[in-house]
GROMACS .gro file of C-alpha atoms in nm:
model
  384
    1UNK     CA    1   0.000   0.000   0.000
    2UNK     CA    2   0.284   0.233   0.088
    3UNK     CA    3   0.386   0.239  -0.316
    4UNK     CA    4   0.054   0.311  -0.452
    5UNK     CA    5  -0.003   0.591  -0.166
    6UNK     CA    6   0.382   0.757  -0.285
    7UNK     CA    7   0.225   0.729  -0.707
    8UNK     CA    8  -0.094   0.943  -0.548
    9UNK     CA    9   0.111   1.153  -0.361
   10UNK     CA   10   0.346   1.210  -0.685
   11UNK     CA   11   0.035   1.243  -0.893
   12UNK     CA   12  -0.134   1.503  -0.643
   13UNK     CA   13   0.216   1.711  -0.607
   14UNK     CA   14   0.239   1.734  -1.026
   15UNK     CA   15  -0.098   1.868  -1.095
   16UNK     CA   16  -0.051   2.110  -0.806
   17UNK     CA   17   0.280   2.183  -0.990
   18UNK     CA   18   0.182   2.220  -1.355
   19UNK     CA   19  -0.098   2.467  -1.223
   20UNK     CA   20   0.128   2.658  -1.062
   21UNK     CA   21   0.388   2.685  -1.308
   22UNK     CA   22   0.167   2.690  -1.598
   23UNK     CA   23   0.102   3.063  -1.577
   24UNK     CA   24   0.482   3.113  -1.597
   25UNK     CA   25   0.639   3.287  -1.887
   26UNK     CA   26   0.938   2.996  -1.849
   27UNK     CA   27   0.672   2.682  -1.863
   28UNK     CA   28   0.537   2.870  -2.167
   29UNK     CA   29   0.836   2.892  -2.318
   30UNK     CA   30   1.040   2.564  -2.303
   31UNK     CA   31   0.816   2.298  -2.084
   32UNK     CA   32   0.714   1.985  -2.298
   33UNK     CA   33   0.352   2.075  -2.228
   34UNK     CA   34   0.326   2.419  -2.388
   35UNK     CA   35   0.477   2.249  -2.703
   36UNK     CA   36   0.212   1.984  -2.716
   37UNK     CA   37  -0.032   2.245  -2.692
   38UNK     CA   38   0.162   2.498  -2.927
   39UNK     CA   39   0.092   2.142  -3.195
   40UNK     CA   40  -0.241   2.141  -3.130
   41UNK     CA   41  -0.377   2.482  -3.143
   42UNK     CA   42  -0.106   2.563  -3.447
   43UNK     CA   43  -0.340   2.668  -3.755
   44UNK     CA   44  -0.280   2.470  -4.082
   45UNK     CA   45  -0.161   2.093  -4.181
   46UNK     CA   46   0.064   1.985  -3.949
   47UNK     CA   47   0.394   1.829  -4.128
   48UNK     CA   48   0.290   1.993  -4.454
   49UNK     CA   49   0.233   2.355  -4.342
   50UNK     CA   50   0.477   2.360  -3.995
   51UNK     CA   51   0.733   2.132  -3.857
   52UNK     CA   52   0.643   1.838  -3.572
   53UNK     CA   53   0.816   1.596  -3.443
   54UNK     CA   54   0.563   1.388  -3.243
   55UNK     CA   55   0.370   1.118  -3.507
   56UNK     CA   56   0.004   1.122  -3.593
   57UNK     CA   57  -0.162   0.954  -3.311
   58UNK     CA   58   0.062   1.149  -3.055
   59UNK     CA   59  -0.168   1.478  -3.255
   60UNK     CA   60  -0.451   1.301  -3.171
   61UNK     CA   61  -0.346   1.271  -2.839
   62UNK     CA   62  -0.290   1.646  -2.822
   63UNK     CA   63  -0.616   1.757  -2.989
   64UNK     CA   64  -0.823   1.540  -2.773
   65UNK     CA   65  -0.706   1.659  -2.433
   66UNK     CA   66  -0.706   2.019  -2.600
   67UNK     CA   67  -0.676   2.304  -2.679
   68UNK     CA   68  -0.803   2.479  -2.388
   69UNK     CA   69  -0.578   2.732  -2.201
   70UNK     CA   70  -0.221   2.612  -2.079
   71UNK     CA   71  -0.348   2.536  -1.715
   72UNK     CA   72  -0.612   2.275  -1.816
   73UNK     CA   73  -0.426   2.133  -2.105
   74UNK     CA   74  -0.128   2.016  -1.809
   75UNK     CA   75  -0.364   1.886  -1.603
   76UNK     CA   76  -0.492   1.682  -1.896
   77UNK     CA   77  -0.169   1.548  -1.955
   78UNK     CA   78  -0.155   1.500  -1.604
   79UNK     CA   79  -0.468   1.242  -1.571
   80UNK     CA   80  -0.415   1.104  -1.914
   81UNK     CA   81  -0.072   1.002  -1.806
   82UNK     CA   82  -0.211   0.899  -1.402
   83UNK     CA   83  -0.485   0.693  -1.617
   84UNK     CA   84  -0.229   0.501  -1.839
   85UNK     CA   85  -0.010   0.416  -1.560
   86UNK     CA   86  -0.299   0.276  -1.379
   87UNK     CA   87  -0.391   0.095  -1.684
   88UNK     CA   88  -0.112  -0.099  -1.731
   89UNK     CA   89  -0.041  -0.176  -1.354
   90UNK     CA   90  -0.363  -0.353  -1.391
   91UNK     CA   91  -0.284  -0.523  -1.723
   92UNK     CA   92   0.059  -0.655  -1.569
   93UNK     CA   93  -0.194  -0.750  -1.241
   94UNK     CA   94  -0.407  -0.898  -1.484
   95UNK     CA   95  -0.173  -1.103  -1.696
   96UNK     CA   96   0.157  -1.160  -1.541
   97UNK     CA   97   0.017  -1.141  -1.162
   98UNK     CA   98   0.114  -0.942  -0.878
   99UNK     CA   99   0.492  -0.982  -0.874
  100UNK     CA  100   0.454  -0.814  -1.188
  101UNK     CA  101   0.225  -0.548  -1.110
  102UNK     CA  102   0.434  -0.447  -0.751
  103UNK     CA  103   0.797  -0.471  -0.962
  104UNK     CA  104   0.663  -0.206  -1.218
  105UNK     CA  105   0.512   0.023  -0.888
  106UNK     CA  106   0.840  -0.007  -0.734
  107UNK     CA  107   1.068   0.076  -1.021
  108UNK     CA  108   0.868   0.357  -1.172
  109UNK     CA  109   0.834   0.549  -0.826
  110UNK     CA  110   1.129   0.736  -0.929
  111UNK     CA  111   1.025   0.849  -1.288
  112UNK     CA  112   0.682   0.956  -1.188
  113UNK     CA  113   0.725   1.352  -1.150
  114UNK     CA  114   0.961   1.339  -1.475
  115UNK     CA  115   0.684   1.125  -1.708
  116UNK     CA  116   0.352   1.248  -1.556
  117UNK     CA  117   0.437   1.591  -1.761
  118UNK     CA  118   0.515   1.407  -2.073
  119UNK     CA  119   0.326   1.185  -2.298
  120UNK     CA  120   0.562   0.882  -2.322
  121UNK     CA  121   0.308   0.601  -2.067
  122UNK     CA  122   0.058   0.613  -2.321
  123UNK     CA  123   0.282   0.438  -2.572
  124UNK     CA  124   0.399   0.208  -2.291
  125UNK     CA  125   0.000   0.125  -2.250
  126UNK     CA  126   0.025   0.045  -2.621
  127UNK     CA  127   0.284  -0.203  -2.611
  128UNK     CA  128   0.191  -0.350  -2.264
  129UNK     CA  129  -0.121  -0.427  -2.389
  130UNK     CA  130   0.031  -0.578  -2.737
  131UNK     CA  131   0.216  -0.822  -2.568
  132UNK     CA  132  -0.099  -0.947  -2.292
  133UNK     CA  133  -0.289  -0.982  -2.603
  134UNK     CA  134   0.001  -1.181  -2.765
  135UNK     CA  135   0.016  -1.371  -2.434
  136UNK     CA  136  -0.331  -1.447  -2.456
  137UNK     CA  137  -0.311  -1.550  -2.791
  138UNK     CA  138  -0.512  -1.268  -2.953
  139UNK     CA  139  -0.218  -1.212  -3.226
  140UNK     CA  140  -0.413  -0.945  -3.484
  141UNK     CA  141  -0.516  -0.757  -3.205
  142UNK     CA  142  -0.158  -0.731  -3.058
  143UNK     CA  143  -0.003  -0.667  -3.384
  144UNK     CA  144  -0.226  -0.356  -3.402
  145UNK     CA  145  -0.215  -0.221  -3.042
  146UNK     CA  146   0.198  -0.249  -3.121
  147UNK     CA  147   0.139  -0.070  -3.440
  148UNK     CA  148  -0.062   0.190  -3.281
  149UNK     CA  149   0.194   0.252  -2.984
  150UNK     CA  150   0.453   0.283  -3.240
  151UNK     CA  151   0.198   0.593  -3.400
  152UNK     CA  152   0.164   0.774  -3.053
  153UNK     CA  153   0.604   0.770  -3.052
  154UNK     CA  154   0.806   0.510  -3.252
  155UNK     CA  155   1.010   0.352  -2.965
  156UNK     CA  156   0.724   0.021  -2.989
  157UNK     CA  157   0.828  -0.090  -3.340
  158UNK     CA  158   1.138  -0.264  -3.220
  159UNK     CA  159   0.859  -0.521  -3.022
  160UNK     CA  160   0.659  -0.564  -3.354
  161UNK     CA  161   0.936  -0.875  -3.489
  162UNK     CA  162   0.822  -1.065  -3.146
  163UNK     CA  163   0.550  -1.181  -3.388
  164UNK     CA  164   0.752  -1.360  -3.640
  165UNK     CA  165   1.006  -1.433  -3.378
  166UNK     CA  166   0.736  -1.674  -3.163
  167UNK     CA  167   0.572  -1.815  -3.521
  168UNK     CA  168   0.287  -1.570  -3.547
  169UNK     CA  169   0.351  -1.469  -3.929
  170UNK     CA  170   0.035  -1.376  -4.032
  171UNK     CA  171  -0.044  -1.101  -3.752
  172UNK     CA  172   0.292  -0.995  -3.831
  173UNK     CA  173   0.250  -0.938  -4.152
  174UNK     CA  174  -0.063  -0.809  -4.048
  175UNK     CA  175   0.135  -0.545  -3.849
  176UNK     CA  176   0.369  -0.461  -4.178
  177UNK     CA  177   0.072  -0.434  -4.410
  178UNK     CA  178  -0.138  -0.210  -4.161
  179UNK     CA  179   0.144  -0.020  -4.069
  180UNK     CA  180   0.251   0.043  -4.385
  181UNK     CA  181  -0.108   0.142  -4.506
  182UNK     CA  182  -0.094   0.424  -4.184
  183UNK     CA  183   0.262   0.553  -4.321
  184UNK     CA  184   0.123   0.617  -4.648
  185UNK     CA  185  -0.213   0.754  -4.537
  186UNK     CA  186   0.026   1.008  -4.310
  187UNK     CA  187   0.225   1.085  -4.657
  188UNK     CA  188  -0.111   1.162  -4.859
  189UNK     CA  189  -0.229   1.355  -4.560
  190UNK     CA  190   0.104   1.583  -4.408
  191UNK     CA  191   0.311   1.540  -4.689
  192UNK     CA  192   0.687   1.341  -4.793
  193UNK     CA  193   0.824   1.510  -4.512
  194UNK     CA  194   0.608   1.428  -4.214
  195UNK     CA  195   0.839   1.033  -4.107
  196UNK     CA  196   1.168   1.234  -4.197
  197UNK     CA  197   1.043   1.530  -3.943
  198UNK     CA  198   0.952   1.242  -3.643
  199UNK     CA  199   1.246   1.035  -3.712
  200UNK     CA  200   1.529   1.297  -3.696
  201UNK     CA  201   1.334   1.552  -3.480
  202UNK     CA  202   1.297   1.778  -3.726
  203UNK     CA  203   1.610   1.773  -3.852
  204UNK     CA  204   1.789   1.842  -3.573
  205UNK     CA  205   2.133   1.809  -3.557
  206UNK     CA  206   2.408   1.690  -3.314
  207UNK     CA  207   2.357   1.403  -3.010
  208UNK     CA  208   2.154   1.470  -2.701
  209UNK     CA  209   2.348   1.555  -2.411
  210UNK     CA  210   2.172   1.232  -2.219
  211UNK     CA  211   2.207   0.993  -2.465
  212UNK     CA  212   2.468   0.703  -2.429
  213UNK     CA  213   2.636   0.847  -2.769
  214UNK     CA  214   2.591   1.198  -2.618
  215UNK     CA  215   2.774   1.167  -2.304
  216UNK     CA  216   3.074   1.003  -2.472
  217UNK     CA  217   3.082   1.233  -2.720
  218UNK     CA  218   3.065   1.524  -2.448
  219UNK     CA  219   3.361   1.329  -2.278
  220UNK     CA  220   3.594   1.283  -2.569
  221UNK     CA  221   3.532   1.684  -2.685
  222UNK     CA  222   3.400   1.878  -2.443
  223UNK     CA  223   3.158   2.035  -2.702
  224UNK     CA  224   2.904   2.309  -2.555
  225UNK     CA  225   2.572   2.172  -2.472
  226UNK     CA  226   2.326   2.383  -2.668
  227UNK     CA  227   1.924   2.395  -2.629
  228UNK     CA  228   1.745   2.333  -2.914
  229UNK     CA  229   1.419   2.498  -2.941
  230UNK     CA  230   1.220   2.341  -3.226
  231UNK     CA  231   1.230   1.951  -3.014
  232UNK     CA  232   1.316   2.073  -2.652
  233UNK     CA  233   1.650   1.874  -2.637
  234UNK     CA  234   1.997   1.930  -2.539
  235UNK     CA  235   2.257   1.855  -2.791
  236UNK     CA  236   2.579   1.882  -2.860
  237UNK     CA  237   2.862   1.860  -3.151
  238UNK     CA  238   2.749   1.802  -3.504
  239UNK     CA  239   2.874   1.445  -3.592
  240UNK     CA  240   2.879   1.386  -3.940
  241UNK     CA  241   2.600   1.143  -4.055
  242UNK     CA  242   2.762   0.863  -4.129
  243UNK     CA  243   2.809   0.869  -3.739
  244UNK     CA  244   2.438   0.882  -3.649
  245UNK     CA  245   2.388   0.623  -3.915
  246UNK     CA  246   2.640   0.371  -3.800
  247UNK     CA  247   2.432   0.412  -3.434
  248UNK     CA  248   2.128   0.347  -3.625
  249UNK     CA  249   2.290   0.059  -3.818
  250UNK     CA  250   2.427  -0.093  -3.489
  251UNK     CA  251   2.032  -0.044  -3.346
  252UNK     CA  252   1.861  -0.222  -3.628
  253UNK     CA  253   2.081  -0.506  -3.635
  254UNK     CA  254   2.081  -0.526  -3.210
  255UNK     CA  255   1.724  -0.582  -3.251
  256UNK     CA  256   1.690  -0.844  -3.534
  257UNK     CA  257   1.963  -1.037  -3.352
  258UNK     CA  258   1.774  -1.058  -3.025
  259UNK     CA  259   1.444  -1.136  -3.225
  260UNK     CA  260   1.658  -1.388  -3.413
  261UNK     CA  261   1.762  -1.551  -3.086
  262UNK     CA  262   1.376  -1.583  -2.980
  263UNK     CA  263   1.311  -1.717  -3.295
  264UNK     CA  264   1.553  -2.039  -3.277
  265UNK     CA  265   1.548  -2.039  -2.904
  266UNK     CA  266   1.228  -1.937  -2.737
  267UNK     CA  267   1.284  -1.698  -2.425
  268UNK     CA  268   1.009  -1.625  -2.071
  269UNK     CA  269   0.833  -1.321  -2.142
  270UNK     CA  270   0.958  -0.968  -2.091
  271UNK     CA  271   1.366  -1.076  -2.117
  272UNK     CA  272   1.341  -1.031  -2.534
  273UNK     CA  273   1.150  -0.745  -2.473
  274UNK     CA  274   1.390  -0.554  -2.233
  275UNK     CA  275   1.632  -0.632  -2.417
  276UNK     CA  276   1.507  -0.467  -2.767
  277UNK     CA  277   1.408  -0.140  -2.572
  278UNK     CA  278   1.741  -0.172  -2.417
  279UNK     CA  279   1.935  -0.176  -2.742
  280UNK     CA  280   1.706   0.100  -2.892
  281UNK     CA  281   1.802   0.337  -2.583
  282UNK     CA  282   2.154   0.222  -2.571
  283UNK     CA  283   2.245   0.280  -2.891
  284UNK     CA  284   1.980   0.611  -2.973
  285UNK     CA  285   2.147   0.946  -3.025
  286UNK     CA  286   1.859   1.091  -2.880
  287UNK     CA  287   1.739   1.018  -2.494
  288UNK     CA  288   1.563   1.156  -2.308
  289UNK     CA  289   1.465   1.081  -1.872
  290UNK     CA  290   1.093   0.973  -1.916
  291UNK     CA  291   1.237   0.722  -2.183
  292UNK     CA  292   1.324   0.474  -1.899
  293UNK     CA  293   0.952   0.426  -1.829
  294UNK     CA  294   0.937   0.226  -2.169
  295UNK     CA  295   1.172  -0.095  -2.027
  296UNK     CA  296   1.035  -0.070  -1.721
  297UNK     CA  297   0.719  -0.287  -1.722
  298UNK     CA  298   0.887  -0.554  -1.946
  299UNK     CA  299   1.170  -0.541  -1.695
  300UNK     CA  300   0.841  -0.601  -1.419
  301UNK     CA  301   0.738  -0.893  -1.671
  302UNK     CA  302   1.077  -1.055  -1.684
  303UNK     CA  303   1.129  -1.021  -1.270
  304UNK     CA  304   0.755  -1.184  -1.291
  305UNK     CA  305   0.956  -1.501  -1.449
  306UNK     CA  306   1.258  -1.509  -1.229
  307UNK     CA  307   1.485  -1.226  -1.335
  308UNK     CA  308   1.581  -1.082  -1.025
  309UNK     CA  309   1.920  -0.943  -1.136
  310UNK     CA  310   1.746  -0.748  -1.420
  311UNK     CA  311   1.508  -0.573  -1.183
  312UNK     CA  312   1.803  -0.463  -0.992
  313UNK     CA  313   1.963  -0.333  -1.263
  314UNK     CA  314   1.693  -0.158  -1.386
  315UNK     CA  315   1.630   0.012  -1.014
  316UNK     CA  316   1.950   0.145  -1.026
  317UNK     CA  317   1.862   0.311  -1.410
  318UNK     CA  318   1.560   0.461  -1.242
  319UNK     CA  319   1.692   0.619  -0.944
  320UNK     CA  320   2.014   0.738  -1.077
  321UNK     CA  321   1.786   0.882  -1.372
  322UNK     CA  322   1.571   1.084  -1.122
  323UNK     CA  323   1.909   1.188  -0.953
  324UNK     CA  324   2.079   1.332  -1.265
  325UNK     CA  325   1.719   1.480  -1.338
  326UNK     CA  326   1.681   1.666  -1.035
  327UNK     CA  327   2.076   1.777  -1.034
  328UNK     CA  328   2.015   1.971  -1.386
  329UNK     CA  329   2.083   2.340  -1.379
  330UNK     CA  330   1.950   2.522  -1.692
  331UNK     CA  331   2.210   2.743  -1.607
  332UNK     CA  332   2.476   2.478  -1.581
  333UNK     CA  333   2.371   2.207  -1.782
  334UNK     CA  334   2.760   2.085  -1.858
  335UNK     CA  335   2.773   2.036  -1.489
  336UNK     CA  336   3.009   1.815  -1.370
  337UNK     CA  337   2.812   1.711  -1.086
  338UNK     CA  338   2.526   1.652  -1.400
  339UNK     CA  339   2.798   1.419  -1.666
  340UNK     CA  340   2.876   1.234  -1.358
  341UNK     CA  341   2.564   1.123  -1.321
  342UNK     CA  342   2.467   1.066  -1.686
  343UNK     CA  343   2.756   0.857  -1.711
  344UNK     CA  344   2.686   0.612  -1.394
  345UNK     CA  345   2.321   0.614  -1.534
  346UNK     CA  346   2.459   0.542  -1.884
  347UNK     CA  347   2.677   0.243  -1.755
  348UNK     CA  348   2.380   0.111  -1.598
  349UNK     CA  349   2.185   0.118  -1.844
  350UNK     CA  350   2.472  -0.071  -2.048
  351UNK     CA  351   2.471  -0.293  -1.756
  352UNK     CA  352   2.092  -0.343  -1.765
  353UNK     CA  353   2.104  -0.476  -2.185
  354UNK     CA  354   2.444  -0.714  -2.092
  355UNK     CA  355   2.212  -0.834  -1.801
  356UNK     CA  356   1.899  -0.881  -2.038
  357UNK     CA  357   2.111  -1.083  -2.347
  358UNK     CA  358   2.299  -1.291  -2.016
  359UNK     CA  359   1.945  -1.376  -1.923
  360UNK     CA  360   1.831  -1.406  -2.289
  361UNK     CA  361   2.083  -1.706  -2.319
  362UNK     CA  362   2.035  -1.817  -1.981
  363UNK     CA  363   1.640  -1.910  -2.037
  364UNK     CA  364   1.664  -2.124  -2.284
  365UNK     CA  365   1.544  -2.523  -2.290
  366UNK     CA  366   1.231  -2.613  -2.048
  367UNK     CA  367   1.219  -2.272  -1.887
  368UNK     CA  368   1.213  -2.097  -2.219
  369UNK     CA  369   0.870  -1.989  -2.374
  370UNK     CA  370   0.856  -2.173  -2.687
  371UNK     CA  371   0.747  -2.077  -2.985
  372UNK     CA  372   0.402  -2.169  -3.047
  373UNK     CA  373   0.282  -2.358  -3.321
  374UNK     CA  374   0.182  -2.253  -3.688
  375UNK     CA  375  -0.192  -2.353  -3.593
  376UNK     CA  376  -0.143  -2.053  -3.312
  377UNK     CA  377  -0.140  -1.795  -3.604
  378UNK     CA  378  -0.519  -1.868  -3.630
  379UNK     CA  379  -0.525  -1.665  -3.276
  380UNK     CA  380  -0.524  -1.980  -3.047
  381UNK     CA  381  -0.209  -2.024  -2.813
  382UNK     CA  382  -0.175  -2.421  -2.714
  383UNK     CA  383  -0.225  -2.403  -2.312
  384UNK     CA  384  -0.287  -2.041  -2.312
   0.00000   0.00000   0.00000
């Protein structure tokens, strides 16, 4: 009881926060709210007639808990976010049982105050609820509630493979063909540029400053951390592109080769999971705090099946997260005090996806999940 009365009490002291601060030329200026809001009440075709770097559904998002004036728009956010949170605490309840559901309360305790003022649980919901559905065997309907999360931000389409890699072929190439009809819907709609505006933040260029990438690159050159306004990030340097694409290049092929391992192995739920997430944040040139909240209920789902070393690993990502969070100075952001801690996060983090492929190979044999069989594509799991 003592968890879920410290998530109310960190629910309670954000919306008393975001109305406070909301009036606040500052919060106006540079909070992640007011540029949710700014997309929202912005006149014209977004993508086509101004830049955005959220995707479609995230609009949605926007336009549905606004516009209305800056105050009632965070408080929105707010409950949207309090309502996903509590939505898939009861899904991991639900499906994986309480070890599950207690794991998750525990390790996202710290990231509350940073991801209630974001938008970046509702994608979580998405893919949470993908993989219960998967679980329970309902493969179209987890190929689209992946395909959907991956809409809201894109982070979810490194779990879409877990189709093909436990056998389901036909909801994932469900997932392909429906996500590929959405992409070119977007196109006809916002225009060519609307995917290359998400994917590379509009444009933007150099590493953020909390990225894995980012904070070596800030320890090999000591380049200026610099604020960039059009997708709220710190950066810093301007690596030349074959740099950001080798990251990418190393990302893709992290997560086909854990997929690949599922595929002629079979793996416990959640441990192929954290692991793709893990490689996708590991390996990202952009990163920011509320992006640990995407691992962590997969990391719940793996502790759920026995491992315990991943959990810890991932409790040390979220506290030393909040505590390089809360040491940020806007008016020192190159802090020492700051890199320190982005770097011990960062090696965690590290730690956590060496932990997750250890594990990965570990569970294998009679404690691995198998594969199901073909006749399982129809949307019945054997013993589920």
């Amino acid at each position: 009881m003592g968890l879920i009365a410290g998530h109310v009490l960190v629910a309670i002291l954000v919306v008393r926060q975001v109305a406070g601060a909301s009036a606040g030329a500052a919060f106006q200026l540079s909070s992640d709210i007011a540029r949710y809001r700014l997309v929202a009440i912005t006149r014209g075709t977004p993508y086509r007639d101004f830049g955005v770097p959220y995707p479609p559904l995230a609009l949605v998002i926007f336009k549905v808990v606004g516009p209305a004036v800056l105050s009632a728009f965070a408080r929105r956010i707010v409950l949207l976010n309090v309502c996903c949170h509590a939505a898939i605490v009861w899904t991991l309840h639900k499906v994986w049982g309480r070890r599950a559901a207690w794991s998750y309360l525990a390790l996202s305790v710290p990231l509350m105050s940073i991801v209630y003022v974001r938008f970046d649980l509702a994608p979580a919901a998405f893919a949470v609820f993908g993989a219960a559905l998967e679980k329970r065997g309902r493969m179209q309907s987890a190929a689209l509630s992946l395909v959907a999360g991956a809409f809201v931000k894109v982070w979810p389409v490194v779990l879409i493979p877990a189709l093909a890699a436990r056998g389901q072929w036909r909801a994932f190439v469900g997932a392909l063909l429906t996500g590929g009809v959405a992409v070119g819907a977007w196109i006809v709609w916002g225009g060519t540029g609307g995917p290359g505006q998400v994917l590379t933040a509009r444009g933007a260029r150099g590493w953020q400053f909390e990225s894995v990438p980012g904070t070596l690159l800030r320890l090999v050159t000591r380049a200026p951390v610099r604020f960039e306004e059009g997708n709220g990030a710190w950066r810093l340097g301007a690596p030349p592109a074959l740099a950001t694409m080798a990251c990418t290049l190393v990302l893709i092929a992290g997560v086909i080769w854990v997929w690949m391992q599922v595929y002629r192995r079979g793996a416990p739920d959640g441990i192929a999971e954290t692991a793709a997430i893990a490689v996708s944040l590991v390996c990202g040139t952009l990163f920011s705090p509320q992006y640990v909240v995407w691992v962590v209920p997969f990391v719940a789902i793996a502790a759920a099946a026995g491992a315990h070393r991943l959990e810890r690993w991932a409790g040390a990502v979220s506290v030393l997260t909040l505590l390089a969070w809360l040491s940020f100075d806007i008016n020192d952001v190159g802090s020492l005090r700051t890199e320190v801690l982005l770097l011990a996060r960062n090696g965690a983090l590290v730690g956590m996806l060496v932990v997750a492929v250890a594990e990965l190979h570990r569970t294998t044999g009679p404690h691995a999940r198998p594969n199901p069989p073909k006749s399982a594509a129809r949307g019945q799991v054997v013993g589920a």
